[in-house]
Short mmCIF file of C-alpha atoms in Angstrom, two decimals:
data_model
loop_
_atom_site.label_atom_id
_atom_site.label_comp_id
_atom_site.label_asym_id
_atom_site.label_seq_id
_atom_site.Cartn_x
_atom_site.Cartn_y
_atom_site.Cartn_z
CA MET A 1 -20.96 -9.97 -40.71
CA ARG A 2 -18.58 -7.87 -42.75
CA ALA A 3 -20.01 -9.22 -46.01
CA THR A 4 -23.52 -8.36 -44.79
CA ASN A 5 -22.40 -4.82 -44.06
CA LEU A 6 -20.92 -4.47 -47.52
CA VAL A 7 -24.15 -5.65 -49.09
CA LEU A 8 -26.15 -3.26 -46.96
CA SER A 9 -23.84 -0.41 -47.89
CA ALA A 10 -24.12 -1.20 -51.58
CA MET A 11 -27.90 -1.46 -51.39
CA ILE A 12 -28.19 1.79 -49.57
CA PHE A 13 -25.83 3.55 -51.94
CA LEU A 14 -28.33 2.72 -54.68
CA SER A 15 -31.07 4.33 -52.64
CA THR A 16 -29.56 7.78 -52.86
CA PRO A 17 -32.24 10.47 -52.76
CA LEU A 18 -32.59 12.47 -55.96
CA ARG A 19 -33.65 15.59 -54.11
CA ALA A 20 -33.32 16.98 -50.63
CA PRO A 21 -35.15 14.45 -48.45
CA ALA A 22 -36.53 17.19 -46.24
CA GLN A 23 -38.88 18.35 -48.98
CA LYS A 24 -41.31 16.72 -51.31
CA VAL A 25 -43.33 18.66 -53.84
CA ASP A 26 -45.99 17.34 -56.19
CA MET A 27 -49.03 18.50 -58.12
CA VAL A 28 -52.27 16.71 -57.32
CA GLU A 29 -55.99 16.92 -57.84
CA ALA A 30 -58.54 17.05 -55.04
CA THR A 31 -61.69 15.00 -54.96
CA TYR A 32 -63.06 16.79 -51.88
CA ARG A 33 -63.84 20.48 -52.09
CA LEU A 34 -62.85 22.84 -49.31
CA ASN A 35 -64.28 26.33 -49.01
CA TRP A 36 -60.92 27.98 -49.70
CA PRO A 37 -60.55 31.59 -48.50
CA ASP A 38 -60.60 34.02 -51.43
CA SER A 39 -58.99 36.95 -49.62
CA ILE A 40 -56.92 37.76 -46.55
CA SER A 41 -60.06 39.04 -44.83
CA ASP A 42 -61.60 35.57 -45.31
CA ILE A 43 -58.75 33.72 -43.57
CA ALA A 44 -60.22 33.99 -40.07
CA ARG A 45 -63.42 32.33 -41.31
CA ALA A 46 -61.48 29.57 -43.06
CA ASN A 47 -59.36 28.88 -39.97
CA ARG A 48 -62.59 27.89 -38.19
CA ILE A 49 -63.39 25.16 -40.74
CA PRO A 50 -63.81 21.89 -38.79
CA SER A 51 -60.59 19.92 -38.70
CA GLU A 52 -62.43 16.86 -40.06
CA GLU A 53 -63.11 18.73 -43.31
CA VAL A 54 -59.48 19.69 -43.71
CA THR A 55 -58.50 16.07 -43.03
CA LYS A 56 -60.92 14.88 -45.75
CA PHE A 57 -59.52 17.46 -48.16
CA LEU A 58 -55.89 16.51 -47.50
CA ASN A 59 -56.71 12.81 -47.85
CA SER A 60 -58.36 13.52 -51.19
CA LEU A 61 -55.12 15.02 -52.53
CA ARG A 62 -53.59 11.83 -53.78
CA ALA A 63 -50.92 11.16 -56.33
CA GLN A 64 -51.91 7.51 -56.22
CA GLU A 65 -54.86 5.62 -54.81
CA GLU A 66 -53.00 3.67 -52.16
CA GLU A 67 -51.55 6.46 -50.06
CA PRO A 68 -51.98 5.95 -46.31
CA GLN A 69 -54.59 7.93 -44.42
CA LEU A 70 -53.32 11.22 -43.06
CA ARG A 71 -54.29 12.59 -39.69
CA VAL A 72 -54.27 16.33 -39.12
CA GLU A 73 -53.15 17.80 -35.82
CA GLU A 74 -53.52 21.49 -36.63
CA PHE A 75 -54.06 23.63 -39.72
CA ARG A 76 -53.83 27.28 -40.65
CA PHE A 77 -54.65 29.24 -43.76
CA ALA A 78 -52.22 32.05 -44.43
CA SER A 79 -50.87 34.37 -47.08
CA ILE A 80 -48.01 32.01 -47.89
CA GLU A 81 -47.18 33.54 -51.25
CA ARG A 82 -47.84 37.07 -52.49
CA GLY A 83 -51.39 37.15 -53.76
CA ARG A 84 -52.04 33.50 -52.89
CA ILE A 85 -53.53 31.95 -49.80
CA GLY A 86 -52.20 28.56 -48.82
CA LEU A 87 -53.01 25.93 -46.26
CA ALA A 88 -50.41 24.67 -43.78
CA ALA A 89 -51.18 21.56 -41.72
CA THR A 90 -49.24 19.32 -39.39
CA VAL A 91 -49.89 15.75 -40.47
CA ASP A 92 -49.19 12.15 -39.56
CA ALA A 93 -49.33 8.97 -41.63
CA SER A 94 -47.88 6.54 -39.08
CA GLY A 95 -51.08 5.88 -37.16
CA ARG A 96 -49.12 6.83 -34.05
CA ASP A 97 -49.85 10.58 -34.19
CA LEU A 98 -46.17 11.38 -34.61
CA PHE A 99 -46.88 14.48 -36.79
CA TYR A 100 -43.43 14.64 -38.29
CA GLY A 101 -44.21 17.01 -41.13
CA VAL A 102 -45.98 20.12 -42.32
CA TRP A 103 -47.88 19.97 -45.58
CA VAL A 104 -48.21 23.29 -47.40
CA VAL A 105 -50.92 23.29 -50.07
CA LEU A 106 -51.36 26.04 -52.64
CA PRO A 107 -54.12 26.05 -55.28
CA GLU A 108 -52.90 26.18 -58.86
CA GLY A 109 -55.60 26.27 -61.49
CA THR A 110 -57.82 23.28 -60.93
CA LYS A 111 -55.07 21.45 -59.10
CA PHE A 112 -53.06 21.87 -55.91
CA ARG A 113 -49.36 21.96 -55.34
CA ARG A 114 -48.53 20.25 -52.07
CA THR A 115 -45.18 20.50 -50.37
CA LEU A 116 -44.07 18.39 -47.45
CA LEU A 117 -41.58 20.04 -45.15
CA ALA A 118 -40.04 17.58 -42.71
CA SER A 119 -40.66 19.15 -39.32
CA ALA A 120 -40.61 17.56 -35.91
CA PRO A 121 -43.13 17.98 -33.11
CA PRO A 122 -44.13 19.58 -30.87
CA HIS A 123 -45.92 21.93 -33.25
CA PHE A 124 -47.72 25.22 -32.79
CA LEU A 125 -48.46 26.64 -36.22
CA ALA A 126 -48.91 30.17 -34.91
CA ARG A 127 -45.16 30.09 -34.28
CA GLU A 128 -44.30 28.19 -37.47
CA VAL A 129 -46.25 30.15 -40.07
CA LEU A 130 -45.61 33.83 -39.54
CA ASP A 131 -44.48 36.98 -41.26
CA LEU A 132 -40.89 37.35 -40.04
CA ASP A 133 -39.91 40.25 -42.30
CA GLY A 134 -43.17 42.19 -42.16
CA ASP A 135 -43.80 42.14 -45.91
CA GLY A 136 -47.34 40.84 -45.57
CA VAL A 137 -46.41 37.31 -46.66
CA GLU A 138 -45.85 34.52 -44.16
CA GLU A 139 -42.68 32.46 -43.90
CA VAL A 140 -42.87 28.81 -42.90
CA ILE A 141 -40.44 27.58 -40.23
CA ALA A 142 -39.61 23.88 -40.11
CA LYS A 143 -37.53 22.23 -37.41
CA GLU A 144 -35.61 18.98 -37.35
CA PRO A 145 -33.78 17.39 -34.43
CA ILE A 146 -30.03 17.68 -34.88
CA GLY A 147 -29.54 14.01 -34.01
CA GLY A 148 -32.56 12.84 -36.05
CA TYR A 149 -35.49 10.78 -34.78
CA GLN A 150 -34.33 8.33 -32.11
CA GLY A 151 -37.57 7.24 -30.50
CA ALA A 152 -38.05 8.30 -26.90
CA ARG A 153 -34.49 9.57 -26.64
CA THR A 154 -34.78 12.06 -29.50
CA ASP A 155 -33.15 15.18 -28.12
CA PRO A 156 -35.21 18.38 -28.43
CA ILE A 157 -32.30 20.30 -29.93
CA PHE A 158 -33.52 21.58 -33.28
CA TRP A 159 -32.19 23.21 -36.40
CA TYR A 160 -34.76 25.62 -37.80
CA SER A 161 -35.12 26.23 -41.54
CA ILE A 162 -37.08 29.18 -42.87
CA PHE A 163 -38.92 28.87 -46.18
CA GLN A 164 -40.59 31.34 -48.52
CA PHE A 165 -42.80 30.18 -51.36
CA ARG A 166 -42.49 31.46 -54.90
CA ARG A 167 -44.53 30.08 -57.79
CA GLY A 168 -45.70 27.39 -55.43
CA LEU A 169 -42.22 26.15 -54.62
CA PRO A 170 -40.38 26.41 -51.29
CA LYS A 171 -37.06 28.21 -51.08
CA ASP A 172 -34.80 27.98 -48.04
CA VAL A 173 -34.17 31.59 -47.04
CA SER A 174 -32.78 30.90 -43.56
CA SER A 175 -29.64 32.97 -44.19
CA ASN A 176 -31.81 36.08 -44.69
CA PHE A 177 -32.87 35.91 -41.04
CA PRO A 178 -29.77 35.88 -38.77
CA GLU A 179 -31.67 37.76 -36.07
CA PHE A 180 -34.17 34.93 -35.79
CA TYR A 181 -31.35 32.60 -34.79
CA ARG A 182 -29.59 35.17 -32.56
CA ARG A 183 -32.76 35.97 -30.62
CA ALA A 184 -34.99 32.92 -30.82
CA VAL A 185 -32.64 29.93 -31.09
CA LEU A 186 -29.13 30.53 -29.76
CA PRO A 187 -29.90 32.15 -26.37
CA ASP A 188 -31.56 28.98 -25.02
CA LEU A 189 -28.50 26.90 -25.80
CA GLY A 190 -26.30 28.53 -23.18
CA TYR A 191 -28.71 27.61 -20.42
CA LEU A 192 -29.03 24.07 -21.74
CA LEU A 193 -25.25 23.71 -21.86
CA GLN A 194 -25.01 24.80 -18.20
CA LEU A 195 -27.54 22.14 -17.19
CA LEU A 196 -25.71 19.48 -19.19
CA ALA A 197 -22.44 20.53 -17.59
CA LEU A 198 -23.94 19.88 -14.14
CA VAL A 199 -24.84 16.33 -15.15
CA GLY A 200 -21.54 15.95 -16.96
CA ASN A 201 -19.62 16.66 -13.76
CA THR A 202 -20.62 13.24 -12.45
CA ASP A 203 -21.11 11.34 -15.71
CA PRO A 204 -19.48 12.98 -18.76
CA ASN A 205 -20.49 10.16 -21.11
CA ALA A 206 -24.18 10.65 -20.33
CA VAL A 207 -24.25 14.10 -21.93
CA ARG A 208 -21.45 13.96 -24.50
CA PHE A 209 -23.80 13.52 -27.45
CA GLN A 210 -26.18 16.27 -26.36
CA GLN A 211 -23.26 18.66 -25.89
CA ALA A 212 -22.07 17.75 -29.39
CA GLU A 213 -25.55 18.38 -30.82
CA ILE A 214 -25.56 21.88 -29.33
CA GLN A 215 -22.07 22.51 -30.63
CA PHE A 216 -23.20 21.29 -34.06
CA LEU A 217 -26.12 23.71 -33.98
CA GLN A 218 -23.93 26.67 -33.03
CA LEU A 219 -21.42 25.80 -35.75
CA LYS A 220 -24.17 25.31 -38.33
CA PHE A 221 -25.37 28.83 -37.52
CA THR A 222 -21.85 30.10 -38.17
CA ARG A 223 -21.63 28.05 -41.35
CA LYS A 224 -25.03 28.43 -42.91
CA ILE A 225 -26.24 31.78 -41.63
CA LEU A 226 -23.00 33.72 -41.21
CA GLY A 227 -21.36 32.14 -44.25
CA GLU A 228 -18.15 30.79 -42.65
CA GLN A 229 -18.09 27.65 -44.72
CA ASP A 230 -15.35 25.78 -42.82
CA ALA A 231 -16.84 26.24 -39.36
CA GLY A 232 -16.99 22.92 -37.54
CA LEU A 233 -14.46 20.98 -39.57
CA GLN A 234 -12.14 20.29 -36.64
CA GLU A 235 -15.02 19.29 -34.40
CA ALA A 236 -16.38 16.92 -37.05
CA VAL A 237 -12.98 15.26 -37.37
CA ALA A 238 -12.88 14.80 -33.60
CA TRP A 239 -16.40 13.26 -33.60
CA THR A 240 -15.32 10.86 -36.36
CA ASP A 241 -12.38 9.65 -34.35
CA THR A 242 -14.50 8.74 -31.31
CA GLY A 243 -15.95 5.68 -33.04
CA ASP A 244 -19.37 6.51 -31.52
CA THR A 245 -22.14 5.90 -34.08
CA ARG A 246 -24.23 8.92 -33.17
CA LEU A 247 -21.26 11.30 -33.04
CA ARG A 248 -20.07 10.00 -36.38
CA GLU A 249 -23.52 10.63 -37.84
CA LEU A 250 -23.22 14.24 -36.65
CA ALA A 251 -19.80 14.41 -38.28
CA ILE A 252 -21.25 13.19 -41.58
CA SER A 253 -23.89 15.94 -41.51
CA ALA A 254 -21.14 18.50 -40.94
CA PHE A 255 -18.82 17.11 -43.64
CA GLU A 256 -21.68 17.22 -46.13
CA GLU A 257 -22.11 20.94 -45.47
CA ILE A 258 -18.41 21.86 -45.39
CA PRO A 259 -16.91 22.12 -48.88
CA GLY A 260 -13.37 20.95 -49.65
CA PRO A 261 -11.23 17.87 -50.13
CA GLN A 262 -10.79 17.14 -46.43
CA SER A 263 -14.55 16.73 -45.92
CA LEU A 264 -14.83 14.60 -49.03
CA LYS A 265 -11.97 12.35 -47.91
CA ARG A 266 -13.54 11.87 -44.49
CA LEU A 267 -16.91 11.03 -46.02
CA GLN A 268 -15.29 8.45 -48.28
CA GLU A 269 -13.58 6.87 -45.25
CA LEU A 270 -16.83 6.78 -43.31
CA GLY A 271 -18.54 5.27 -46.35
CA ARG A 272 -16.27 2.26 -45.87
CA SER A 273 -17.13 1.94 -42.18
CA ASP A 274 -18.05 -1.48 -40.79
CA ASP A 275 -20.94 0.22 -39.01
CA PRO A 276 -23.86 -0.04 -41.51
CA ILE A 277 -25.62 3.02 -40.05
CA VAL A 278 -22.51 5.15 -40.49
CA SER A 279 -21.68 3.85 -43.96
CA ARG A 280 -25.27 4.37 -45.13
CA ARG A 281 -25.30 7.98 -43.99
CA ALA A 282 -21.90 8.69 -45.52
CA LEU A 283 -22.71 7.11 -48.88
CA ASN A 284 -26.01 8.95 -49.08
CA ALA A 285 -24.22 12.21 -48.29
CA LEU A 286 -21.60 11.54 -50.98
CA ALA A 287 -24.28 10.81 -53.55
CA ARG A 288 -26.09 14.06 -52.72
CA LEU A 289 -22.81 15.95 -53.15
CA ARG A 290 -22.27 14.32 -56.54
CA GLU A 291 -25.71 15.50 -57.63
CA LYS A 292 -24.75 19.01 -56.65
CA GLY A 293 -21.55 18.65 -58.63
CA ARG A 294 -19.25 18.87 -55.61
CA MET B 1 -54.24 9.04 -6.71
CA SER B 2 -55.75 11.20 -3.92
CA LEU B 3 -57.98 9.97 -1.12
CA GLN B 4 -59.99 12.42 0.89
CA CYS B 5 -62.04 11.43 3.94
CA GLU B 6 -64.57 13.61 5.72
CA ALA B 7 -66.56 12.76 8.80
CA THR B 8 -68.86 14.57 11.20
CA LEU B 9 -68.95 13.38 14.79
CA LEU B 10 -70.99 15.01 17.49
CA GLY B 11 -71.40 18.10 15.35
CA ARG B 12 -67.70 18.42 14.64
CA SER B 13 -66.29 17.98 11.14
CA PHE B 14 -63.06 16.07 10.52
CA SER B 15 -61.26 15.70 7.21
CA ASP B 16 -57.99 14.32 6.01
CA SER B 17 -56.44 13.53 2.65
CA GLU B 18 -53.64 11.36 1.42
CA THR B 19 -51.94 11.34 -1.99
CA ALA B 20 -50.31 8.21 -3.30
CA TYR B 21 -48.38 7.80 -6.55
CA VAL B 22 -48.52 4.63 -8.62
CA ASP B 23 -45.40 3.96 -10.59
CA GLY B 24 -44.15 1.00 -12.56
CA THR B 25 -41.82 -1.89 -12.08
CA THR B 26 -38.98 -3.59 -13.89
CA ILE B 27 -40.17 -6.08 -16.47
CA PRO B 28 -37.56 -8.75 -17.26
CA ASN B 29 -36.16 -8.44 -20.80
CA ALA B 30 -36.92 -12.07 -21.55
CA THR B 31 -40.58 -11.53 -20.60
CA ILE B 32 -40.82 -8.57 -22.97
CA THR B 33 -39.17 -10.52 -25.81
CA THR B 34 -41.49 -13.49 -25.30
CA ARG B 35 -44.51 -11.21 -25.36
CA LEU B 36 -43.45 -9.31 -28.49
CA SER B 37 -42.38 -12.43 -30.34
CA GLY B 38 -45.73 -13.99 -29.46
CA LEU B 39 -47.59 -11.02 -30.92
CA TYR B 40 -45.75 -11.51 -34.22
CA SER B 41 -45.09 -15.23 -34.20
CA GLY B 42 -46.04 -15.79 -37.85
CA GLY B 43 -43.92 -12.96 -39.16
CA ALA B 44 -40.91 -13.24 -41.43
CA THR B 45 -38.78 -11.76 -38.64
CA PRO B 46 -40.47 -13.00 -35.45
CA THR B 47 -38.39 -10.65 -33.27
CA LEU B 48 -39.21 -7.59 -35.36
CA LEU B 49 -41.55 -6.03 -32.77
CA ALA B 50 -38.85 -6.50 -30.16
CA HIS B 51 -36.40 -4.61 -32.41
CA ILE B 52 -38.97 -1.82 -32.76
CA ALA B 53 -39.37 -1.70 -28.97
CA VAL B 54 -35.61 -1.45 -28.41
CA TYR B 55 -35.29 1.46 -30.82
CA GLU B 56 -38.47 3.28 -29.90
CA SER B 57 -37.96 3.01 -26.15
CA ALA B 58 -34.51 4.57 -26.51
CA GLY B 59 -32.47 1.43 -26.21
CA CYS B 60 -33.61 0.74 -22.68
CA TYR B 61 -36.21 -1.81 -23.78
CA CYS B 62 -38.42 -0.53 -21.03
CA GLN B 63 -41.99 0.49 -20.36
CA PHE B 64 -40.87 2.41 -17.26
CA ARG B 65 -37.64 4.22 -16.55
CA GLN B 66 -36.13 5.72 -13.45
CA ALA B 67 -37.08 9.39 -13.16
CA THR B 68 -38.36 11.95 -10.71
CA LEU B 69 -41.90 13.16 -11.32
CA PHE B 70 -44.01 15.30 -8.97
CA GLY B 71 -40.94 15.26 -6.74
CA VAL B 72 -41.21 11.50 -6.40
CA PRO B 73 -38.36 9.30 -7.65
CA GLY B 74 -39.53 6.05 -9.16
CA ARG B 75 -39.99 4.00 -12.31
CA TRP B 76 -42.27 6.26 -14.31
CA PRO B 77 -43.66 5.56 -17.79
CA ASN B 78 -41.00 6.01 -20.46
CA GLU B 79 -42.20 9.17 -22.18
CA SER B 80 -41.07 10.84 -25.39
CA TYR B 81 -38.94 13.99 -25.50
CA ASP B 82 -41.77 16.38 -26.36
CA GLY B 83 -43.47 16.42 -23.00
CA GLY B 84 -44.69 12.85 -23.23
CA SER B 85 -46.91 12.66 -26.30
CA HIS B 86 -45.77 9.05 -26.75
CA VAL B 87 -45.04 6.41 -24.19
CA GLY B 88 -43.68 3.01 -23.33
CA LEU B 89 -42.05 0.19 -25.22
CA MET B 90 -43.70 0.87 -28.57
CA GLN B 91 -43.96 4.68 -28.17
CA VAL B 92 -47.64 4.76 -28.90
CA PRO B 93 -49.84 7.77 -28.02
CA ASN B 94 -49.83 8.50 -24.29
CA GLY B 95 -52.77 7.73 -22.03
CA MET B 96 -53.35 5.97 -18.74
CA VAL B 97 -53.63 2.52 -20.34
CA ASN B 98 -50.73 2.74 -22.78
CA ALA B 99 -48.58 4.29 -20.05
CA PHE B 100 -49.16 1.87 -17.18
CA ASP B 101 -50.27 -1.37 -18.87
CA TRP B 102 -47.33 -2.70 -20.85
CA MET B 103 -49.43 -5.50 -22.31
CA ALA B 104 -51.81 -2.89 -23.76
CA ASN B 105 -48.87 -0.81 -24.97
CA THR B 106 -47.31 -3.72 -26.87
CA GLN B 107 -50.71 -4.76 -28.24
CA ALA B 108 -51.30 -1.21 -29.51
CA GLY B 109 -47.93 -1.14 -31.25
CA SER B 110 -48.52 -4.58 -32.73
CA THR B 111 -51.95 -3.59 -34.04
CA ILE B 112 -50.56 -0.48 -35.73
CA PHE B 113 -47.75 -2.50 -37.30
CA GLN B 114 -50.22 -5.09 -38.59
CA GLN B 115 -52.28 -2.25 -40.11
CA LYS B 116 -49.15 -1.09 -41.91
CA LEU B 117 -48.52 -4.58 -43.25
CA ALA B 118 -52.11 -4.73 -44.51
CA TYR B 119 -51.70 -1.32 -46.12
CA VAL B 120 -48.56 -2.48 -47.93
CA ARG B 121 -50.30 -5.63 -49.14
CA ASN B 122 -53.14 -3.49 -50.50
CA TRP B 123 -50.57 -1.34 -52.25
CA VAL B 124 -48.71 -4.26 -53.81
CA SER B 125 -51.67 -6.41 -54.82
CA PRO B 126 -53.31 -4.19 -57.49
CA GLN B 127 -49.92 -3.49 -59.05
CA ARG B 128 -49.32 -7.22 -59.44
CA THR B 129 -52.78 -7.58 -60.94
CA SER B 130 -52.06 -4.82 -63.46
CA HIS B 131 -48.55 -6.11 -64.14
CA PRO B 132 -48.47 -9.91 -63.88
CA THR B 133 -44.69 -9.87 -64.43
CA LEU B 134 -44.19 -8.08 -61.12
CA PRO B 135 -43.13 -10.61 -58.46
CA ASP B 136 -44.46 -10.50 -54.93
CA LEU B 137 -42.37 -8.87 -52.22
CA THR B 138 -40.72 -11.29 -49.82
CA GLY B 139 -41.86 -11.42 -46.21
CA THR B 140 -38.87 -9.37 -45.10
CA GLN B 141 -39.50 -6.80 -47.82
CA TYR B 142 -43.10 -6.43 -46.70
CA GLU B 143 -41.78 -5.81 -43.21
CA ASP B 144 -39.31 -3.17 -44.44
CA ASP B 145 -42.05 -1.22 -46.16
CA ALA B 146 -44.44 -1.56 -43.21
CA LEU B 147 -41.69 -0.32 -40.90
CA VAL B 148 -41.30 2.83 -42.97
CA PHE B 149 -44.98 3.54 -42.37
CA TYR B 150 -44.73 2.75 -38.65
CA GLY B 151 -42.00 5.37 -38.31
CA PRO B 152 -42.06 9.16 -38.34
CA TYR B 153 -41.04 9.46 -42.00
CA SER B 154 -44.22 7.78 -43.11
CA VAL B 155 -45.44 11.31 -43.65
CA GLU B 156 -43.18 11.52 -46.69
CA LEU B 157 -45.42 8.86 -48.34
CA GLN B 158 -42.38 7.12 -49.84
CA HIS B 159 -42.28 3.34 -50.00
CA TYR B 160 -39.11 1.40 -49.23
CA TYR B 161 -39.35 -0.40 -52.58
CA ILE B 162 -40.92 0.59 -55.87
CA PRO B 163 -41.42 -1.42 -59.08
CA ASN B 164 -38.70 -1.08 -61.70
CA SER B 165 -39.56 0.59 -64.99
CA GLY B 166 -40.44 -2.70 -66.67
CA TYR B 167 -42.50 -3.97 -63.73
CA THR B 168 -40.35 -7.11 -63.61
CA GLY B 169 -38.95 -6.56 -60.11
CA TRP B 170 -38.62 -4.22 -57.15
CA ILE B 171 -35.90 -1.64 -56.59
CA LEU B 172 -35.04 0.51 -53.61
CA ASN B 173 -36.96 3.77 -53.76
CA PRO B 174 -34.38 6.55 -54.33
CA ASN B 175 -36.66 9.04 -52.50
CA SER B 176 -37.01 7.06 -49.30
CA ALA B 177 -33.67 7.69 -47.61
CA HIS B 178 -35.26 8.84 -44.34
CA GLY B 179 -37.58 5.86 -44.12
CA GLN B 180 -34.88 3.39 -45.14
CA GLY B 181 -32.65 4.86 -42.44
CA TYR B 182 -35.36 4.30 -39.82
CA VAL B 183 -35.69 0.65 -40.94
CA LEU B 184 -31.95 0.12 -40.70
CA ASN B 185 -31.85 1.67 -37.25
CA VAL B 186 -34.69 -0.58 -36.05
CA ARG B 187 -33.23 -3.75 -37.52
CA SER B 188 -29.78 -2.91 -36.14
CA SER B 189 -31.11 -2.50 -32.59
CA VAL B 190 -29.79 -5.22 -30.32
CA ILE B 191 -32.40 -7.00 -28.21
CA PRO B 192 -31.04 -7.29 -24.66
CA ASN B 193 -30.98 -10.67 -22.93
#
């Protein structure tokens, strides 16, 4: 069993992503023409294009012939970059209508630049593509569950990332919008914590992970948006020591974001874990840090 | 389910209504495993659909789970976190049939997985035709790639394996960390007895 785990860990180490897995950008040609809006005043007309046409268009944007068929849940044209109108669409390729991503497509000459932002359902694009700073250009908000996808038990506790597009490329500008988190994200957490505490009174183990996810989210706000880089280090150490796979995965996410030798040492230890899920996550995190030169 | 009865007797009208709720029942684990293994009996990993069901149904390996709905406690369909867009053992799109008929639910999941296997075969085959030095994927490797496309990260359009630069073998795709993680989670799921 141990030998199997070592092999798995070694294999997965080799599978280190070369770029942030939450985004994928490529330049592709379209074989199906869509009547793209040519001005802001034309957006309302374009947003009434039948969904089937948008689906055909997105399926014609292929880097290779054998890509799976995409299904479109919702789409929206918007001024996604100054002077350029883009298309945002929630899409699925699983055949199960999971819709775990938002494709953003911007025309560029005769081609299109398409960006996938990993973003979990439920979606409502009117609340995900909007002009947060009032400059006339929409931001795109993507959300990912803190604990990752876990089938039916995925907890609806999300980290939100805010993107602006420049020259067709997404840039994470979340830290420019602390008020978004203070007013739209953090207030709900207090209520959720109270509910969890009620359940926890009779069965603390039943809600321990969800409480940790909320704590992770609050600490990530402190870390990423307020700039306190070490926020959450102690909590991550405590999660590591529990031996619980899911809590240790949360710890790995925190260690990856917290600079310094203590985080690195902990990640290296977790990379040697007998738990293949934990070791995979830790080794992938270490490899990403190496790419960033940390 | 609501029943409403109306009657008129001797010029007088009478009516009454009754609402009944239909919930589910416990399905023995062994019955579920037999069913899912039967749906994938020729596969490289015959229990693979059972592993998917364990992971997708949140470890409970259940079509129904104890909950209170409409104020009625019972074994209700096992719904996803987002208000129930997905349901049951295989977490396929919700609907009356997939929610209450576990045989239909498992069949739907199996059909989608088979479609993913076919898609992967159609992806591999022309590459082997163009590059005769490229070996075939093993049965387990086909499953790994199909699992990526059964899962949520299929939207990233990244295969589990890609050909090496010389087209003499397959390597792990460095851009498929999410999908590979999903595969590992599914394969690591323990099927309950």
